[in-house]
PDB file of C-alpha atoms in Angstrom:
ATOM      1  CA  MET A 287     -65.257 -10.539 -39.212  1.00 88.00           C
ATOM      2  CA  MET A 288     -67.306 -11.906 -36.439  1.00 90.00           C
ATOM      3  CA  PRO A 289     -66.456  -9.115 -33.814  1.00 94.00           C
ATOM      4  CA  LEU A 290     -67.267  -6.586 -36.634  1.00 94.00           C
ATOM      5  CA  SER A 291     -70.561  -8.144 -37.629  1.00 89.00           C
ATOM      6  CA  VAL A 292     -71.783  -8.363 -33.986  1.00 91.00           C
ATOM      7  CA  LEU A 293     -70.569  -4.913 -33.153  1.00 93.00           C
ATOM      8  CA  LEU A 294     -72.527  -3.448 -36.011  1.00 92.00           C
ATOM      9  CA  MET A 295     -75.676  -5.022 -34.556  1.00 88.00           C
ATOM     10  CA  GLU A 296     -74.894  -4.113 -30.875  1.00 91.00           C
ATOM     11  CA  GLU A 297     -76.507  -1.190 -29.012  1.00 90.00           C
ATOM     12  CA  GLU A 298     -75.319  -1.767 -25.427  1.00 94.00           C
ATOM     13  CA  THR A 299     -72.211   0.637 -24.731  1.00 94.00           C
ATOM     14  CA  LYS A 300     -70.413  -1.823 -22.409  1.00 96.00           C
ATOM     15  CA  ARG A 301     -70.837  -4.854 -24.895  1.00 96.00           C
ATOM     16  CA  ARG A 302     -69.625  -2.585 -27.742  1.00 96.00           C
ATOM     17  CA  ARG A 303     -66.429  -1.757 -25.718  1.00 97.00           C
ATOM     18  CA  VAL A 304     -65.600  -5.313 -25.289  1.00 97.00           C
ATOM     19  CA  LEU A 305     -66.489  -6.078 -28.872  1.00 97.00           C
ATOM     20  CA  ARG A 306     -64.041  -3.435 -30.046  1.00 97.00           C
ATOM     21  CA  ILE A 307     -61.363  -4.888 -28.089  1.00 97.00           C
ATOM     22  CA  LEU A 308     -62.152  -8.339 -29.699  1.00 97.00           C
ATOM     23  CA  LEU A 309     -62.079  -6.507 -33.111  1.00 97.00           C
ATOM     24  CA  GLY A 310     -58.851  -4.935 -32.535  1.00 97.00           C
ATOM     25  CA  THR A 311     -57.263  -8.234 -31.452  1.00 97.00           C
ATOM     26  CA  GLY A 312     -58.828  -9.904 -34.451  1.00 96.00           C
ATOM     27  CA  ILE A 313     -57.098  -7.293 -36.741  1.00 97.00           C
ATOM     28  CA  ALA A 314     -53.764  -7.931 -35.073  1.00 97.00           C
ATOM     29  CA  LEU A 315     -54.240 -11.671 -35.496  1.00 95.00           C
ATOM     30  CA  SER A 316     -55.203 -11.158 -39.181  1.00 95.00           C
ATOM     31  CA  LEU A 317     -52.136  -9.120 -39.715  1.00 95.00           C
ATOM     32  CA  TYR A 318     -49.984 -12.043 -38.303  1.00 91.00           C
ATOM     33  CA  TYR A 319     -51.758 -14.749 -40.269  1.00 89.00           C
ATOM     34  CA  GLY A 320     -51.411 -12.442 -43.524  1.00 91.00           C
ATOM     35  CA  PHE A 321     -47.727 -11.967 -42.808  1.00 90.00           C
ATOM     36  CA  TYR A 322     -47.264 -15.665 -42.959  1.00 84.00           C
ATOM     37  CA  LEU A 323     -49.479 -16.211 -46.011  1.00 86.00           C
ATOM     38  CA  LEU A 324     -47.252 -13.656 -47.919  1.00 90.00           C
ATOM     39  CA  THR A 325     -43.840 -14.742 -46.661  1.00 89.00           C
ATOM     40  CA  SER A 326     -44.108 -18.498 -46.212  1.00 86.00           C
ATOM     41  CA  ASN A 327     -44.573 -21.461 -48.458  1.00 87.00           C
ATOM     42  CA  VAL A 328     -48.409 -22.117 -48.474  1.00 84.00           C
ATOM     43  CA  THR A 329     -49.983 -25.179 -50.278  1.00 86.00           C
ATOM     44  CA  SER A 330     -53.332 -26.572 -50.535  1.00 85.00           C
ATOM     45  CA  GLU A 331     -54.273 -29.950 -51.992  1.00 88.00           C
ATOM     46  CA  ILE A 332     -57.164 -32.293 -52.323  1.00 91.00           C
ATOM     47  CA  LEU A 333     -56.821 -35.257 -50.084  1.00 85.00           C
ATOM     48  CA  ASN A 334     -59.560 -37.668 -49.034  1.00 83.00           C
ATOM     49  CA  CYS A 335     -62.217 -35.530 -50.644  1.00 82.00           C
ATOM     50  CA  HIS A 336     -61.135 -32.472 -48.480  1.00 83.00           C
ATOM     51  CA  ILE A 337     -58.732 -29.540 -48.741  1.00 87.00           C
ATOM     52  CA  LEU A 338     -55.509 -29.884 -46.756  1.00 85.00           C
ATOM     53  CA  TYR A 339     -53.732 -26.598 -46.232  1.00 84.00           C
ATOM     54  CA  THR A 340     -50.119 -26.480 -45.377  1.00 83.00           C
ATOM     55  CA  ILE A 341     -48.253 -23.369 -44.319  1.00 80.00           C
ATOM     56  CA  GLU A 342     -44.666 -23.031 -42.945  1.00 80.00           C
ATOM     57  CA  SER A 343     -44.990 -20.976 -39.734  1.00 75.00           C
ATOM     58  CA  PRO A 344     -43.724 -21.468 -36.199  1.00 78.00           C
ATOM     59  CA  LYS A 345     -45.342 -24.630 -34.793  1.00 79.00           C
ATOM     60  CA  THR A 346     -44.888 -23.318 -31.297  1.00 84.00           C
ATOM     61  CA  LEU A 347     -47.363 -20.439 -31.968  1.00 86.00           C
ATOM     62  CA  SER A 348     -49.964 -22.715 -33.681  1.00 85.00           C
ATOM     63  CA  LEU A 349     -52.033 -23.604 -30.749  1.00 89.00           C
ATOM     64  CA  PRO A 350     -51.894 -20.133 -28.944  1.00 92.00           C
ATOM     65  CA  THR A 351     -52.800 -18.446 -32.327  1.00 91.00           C
ATOM     66  CA  PHE A 352     -55.717 -20.899 -32.921  1.00 90.00           C
ATOM     67  CA  LEU A 353     -57.016 -20.320 -29.359  1.00 94.00           C
ATOM     68  CA  ILE A 354     -57.076 -16.592 -29.875  1.00 95.00           C
ATOM     69  CA  TYR A 355     -58.790 -17.078 -33.283  1.00 93.00           C
ATOM     70  CA  LEU A 356     -61.366 -19.321 -31.544  1.00 93.00           C
ATOM     71  CA  ALA A 357     -62.096 -16.754 -28.766  1.00 95.00           C
ATOM     72  CA  ILE A 358     -62.316 -13.930 -31.376  1.00 96.00           C
ATOM     73  CA  THR A 359     -64.678 -16.055 -33.466  1.00 92.00           C
ATOM     74  CA  VAL A 360     -67.009 -17.356 -30.800  1.00 94.00           C
ATOM     75  CA  ALA A 361     -66.975 -14.822 -27.802  1.00 96.00           C
ATOM     76  CA  PRO A 362     -68.730 -12.028 -29.673  1.00 96.00           C
ATOM     77  CA  LEU A 363     -71.681 -14.426 -30.149  1.00 93.00           C
ATOM     78  CA  PHE A 364     -72.085 -14.922 -26.410  1.00 95.00           C
ATOM     79  CA  ILE A 365     -71.464 -11.223 -25.527  1.00 96.00           C
ATOM     80  CA  SER A 366     -73.953  -9.960 -27.987  1.00 93.00           C
ATOM     81  CA  SER A 367     -77.435  -8.816 -26.787  1.00 92.00           C
ATOM     82  CA  VAL A 368     -79.079  -9.804 -29.931  1.00 86.00           C
ATOM     83  CA  LYS A 369     -81.669 -12.524 -29.189  1.00 80.00           C
ATOM     84  CA  ARG A 370     -80.528 -16.197 -29.894  1.00 81.00           C
ATOM     85  CA  MET A 371     -77.118 -15.254 -31.191  1.00 85.00           C
ATOM     86  CA  TYR A 372     -75.631 -17.493 -28.637  1.00 89.00           C
ATOM     87  CA  LEU A 373     -77.227 -20.305 -30.509  1.00 88.00           C
ATOM     88  CA  MET A 374     -74.788 -19.619 -33.431  1.00 87.00           C
ATOM     89  CA  GLY A 375     -71.988 -19.691 -30.782  1.00 90.00           C
ATOM     90  CA  ILE A 376     -73.041 -23.035 -29.578  1.00 93.00           C
ATOM     91  CA  LEU A 377     -73.235 -24.469 -33.143  1.00 91.00           C
ATOM     92  CA  ILE A 378     -69.873 -23.199 -34.106  1.00 91.00           C
ATOM     93  CA  ILE A 379     -68.324 -24.793 -31.027  1.00 94.00           C
ATOM     94  CA  LEU A 380     -70.004 -28.037 -31.749  1.00 95.00           C
ATOM     95  CA  SER A 381     -68.913 -27.947 -35.354  1.00 93.00           C
ATOM     96  CA  LEU A 382     -65.337 -27.382 -34.205  1.00 93.00           C
ATOM     97  CA  ALA A 383     -65.477 -30.349 -31.891  1.00 94.00           C
ATOM     98  CA  ILE A 384     -66.889 -32.499 -34.746  1.00 94.00           C
ATOM     99  CA  SER A 385     -64.101 -31.207 -37.062  1.00 92.00           C
ATOM    100  CA  VAL A 386     -61.366 -31.856 -34.523  1.00 92.00           C
ATOM    101  CA  PHE A 387     -62.649 -35.277 -33.628  1.00 94.00           C
ATOM    102  CA  PHE A 388     -63.339 -36.612 -37.115  1.00 92.00           C
ATOM    103  CA  TYR A 389     -61.187 -34.450 -39.557  1.00 89.00           C
ATOM    104  CA  LYS A 390     -58.284 -33.222 -37.581  1.00 85.00           C
ATOM    105  CA  VAL A 391     -55.916 -33.158 -40.556  1.00 84.00           C
ATOM    106  CA  HIS A 392     -58.476 -31.170 -42.614  1.00 86.00           C
ATOM    107  CA  LEU A 393     -59.726 -29.022 -39.686  1.00 85.00           C
ATOM    108  CA  THR A 394     -59.454 -25.644 -41.545  1.00 85.00           C
ATOM    109  CA  SER A 395     -61.550 -26.634 -44.612  1.00 88.00           C
ATOM    110  CA  VAL A 396     -64.138 -28.727 -42.727  1.00 91.00           C
ATOM    111  CA  TRP A 397     -64.714 -26.235 -39.966  1.00 89.00           C
ATOM    112  CA  CYS A 398     -65.016 -23.480 -42.592  1.00 87.00           C
ATOM    113  CA  PHE A 399     -67.696 -25.396 -44.344  1.00 89.00           C
ATOM    114  CA  PHE A 400     -69.631 -25.864 -41.183  1.00 90.00           C
ATOM    115  CA  ALA A 401     -69.330 -22.104 -40.398  1.00 86.00           C
ATOM    116  CA  ALA A 402     -70.573 -21.318 -43.787  1.00 85.00           C
ATOM    117  CA  VAL A 403     -73.759 -23.484 -43.192  1.00 87.00           C
ATOM    118  CA  ILE A 404     -74.144 -22.095 -39.783  1.00 86.00           C
ATOM    119  CA  SER A 405     -74.139 -18.595 -40.865  1.00 80.00           C
ATOM    120  CA  MET A 406     -77.497 -19.046 -42.293  1.00 80.00           C
ATOM    121  CA  ILE A 407     -78.851 -18.938 -38.915  1.00 73.00           C
ATOM    122  CA  ILE A 408     -78.097 -15.159 -38.671  1.00 69.00           C
ATOM    123  CA  LEU A 409     -80.764 -14.892 -41.353  1.00 74.00           C
ATOM    124  CA  TRP A 410     -83.194 -17.022 -39.337  1.00 75.00           C
ATOM    125  CA  ILE A 411     -82.522 -14.990 -36.194  1.00 67.00           C
ATOM    126  CA  LEU A 412     -83.079 -11.633 -37.955  1.00 68.00           C
ATOM    127  CA  ARG A 413     -86.229 -12.864 -40.015  1.00 75.00           C
ATOM    128  CA  SER A 414     -87.787 -14.502 -37.034  1.00 73.00           C
ATOM    129  CA  ASP A 415     -87.628 -11.463 -34.918  1.00 63.00           C
ATOM    130  CA  ASN A 416     -88.955  -9.300 -37.774  1.00 64.00           C
ATOM    131  CA  ALA A 417     -91.930 -11.635 -38.476  1.00 64.00           C
ATOM    132  CA  SER A 418     -92.945 -11.456 -34.730  1.00 62.00           C
ATOM    133  CA  GLY A 419     -92.590  -7.659 -34.786  1.00 57.00           C
ATOM    134  CA  GLU A 420     -89.914  -7.714 -32.306  1.00 55.00           C
ATOM    135  CA  LYS A 421     -86.640  -5.740 -32.662  1.00 53.00           C
ATOM    136  CA  ALA A 422     -83.753  -8.219 -33.165  1.00 50.00           C
ATOM    137  CA  LYS A 423     -81.975  -6.803 -30.186  1.00 51.00           C
ATOM    138  CA  VAL A 424     -81.560  -7.444 -26.469  1.00 48.00           C
ATOM    139  CA  ARG A 425     -82.064 -10.966 -25.152  1.00 47.00           C
TER     140      ARG A 425
END
């Protein structure tokens, strides 16, 4: 969703082209993850006040697919010409680092929680630009 969201706000042609590539990669990765959600044993349980997700998928592909997911999620925020969008990217990377360091077993649920809270920054970015009379585009 991140490449699509940023693509819809982007006006610069070259940046839109890169965002379309990321969007296509994201769709392919979503289909890959969706395949395993539909064909594998997936469980979730509450463990230590967090949600633990378990999915039977090839472990050899876990790290590469996660790194692709990370790139698709964060890169658009640094590619965007929307003012201050990179701040959201920095916060997402920091929240990932905190999640990996302190909550590695519960990475998915904790990082998703942080991402939901951080998403509120989009509202701040758009409102602050509108309040100052500026257009929310171009850094």
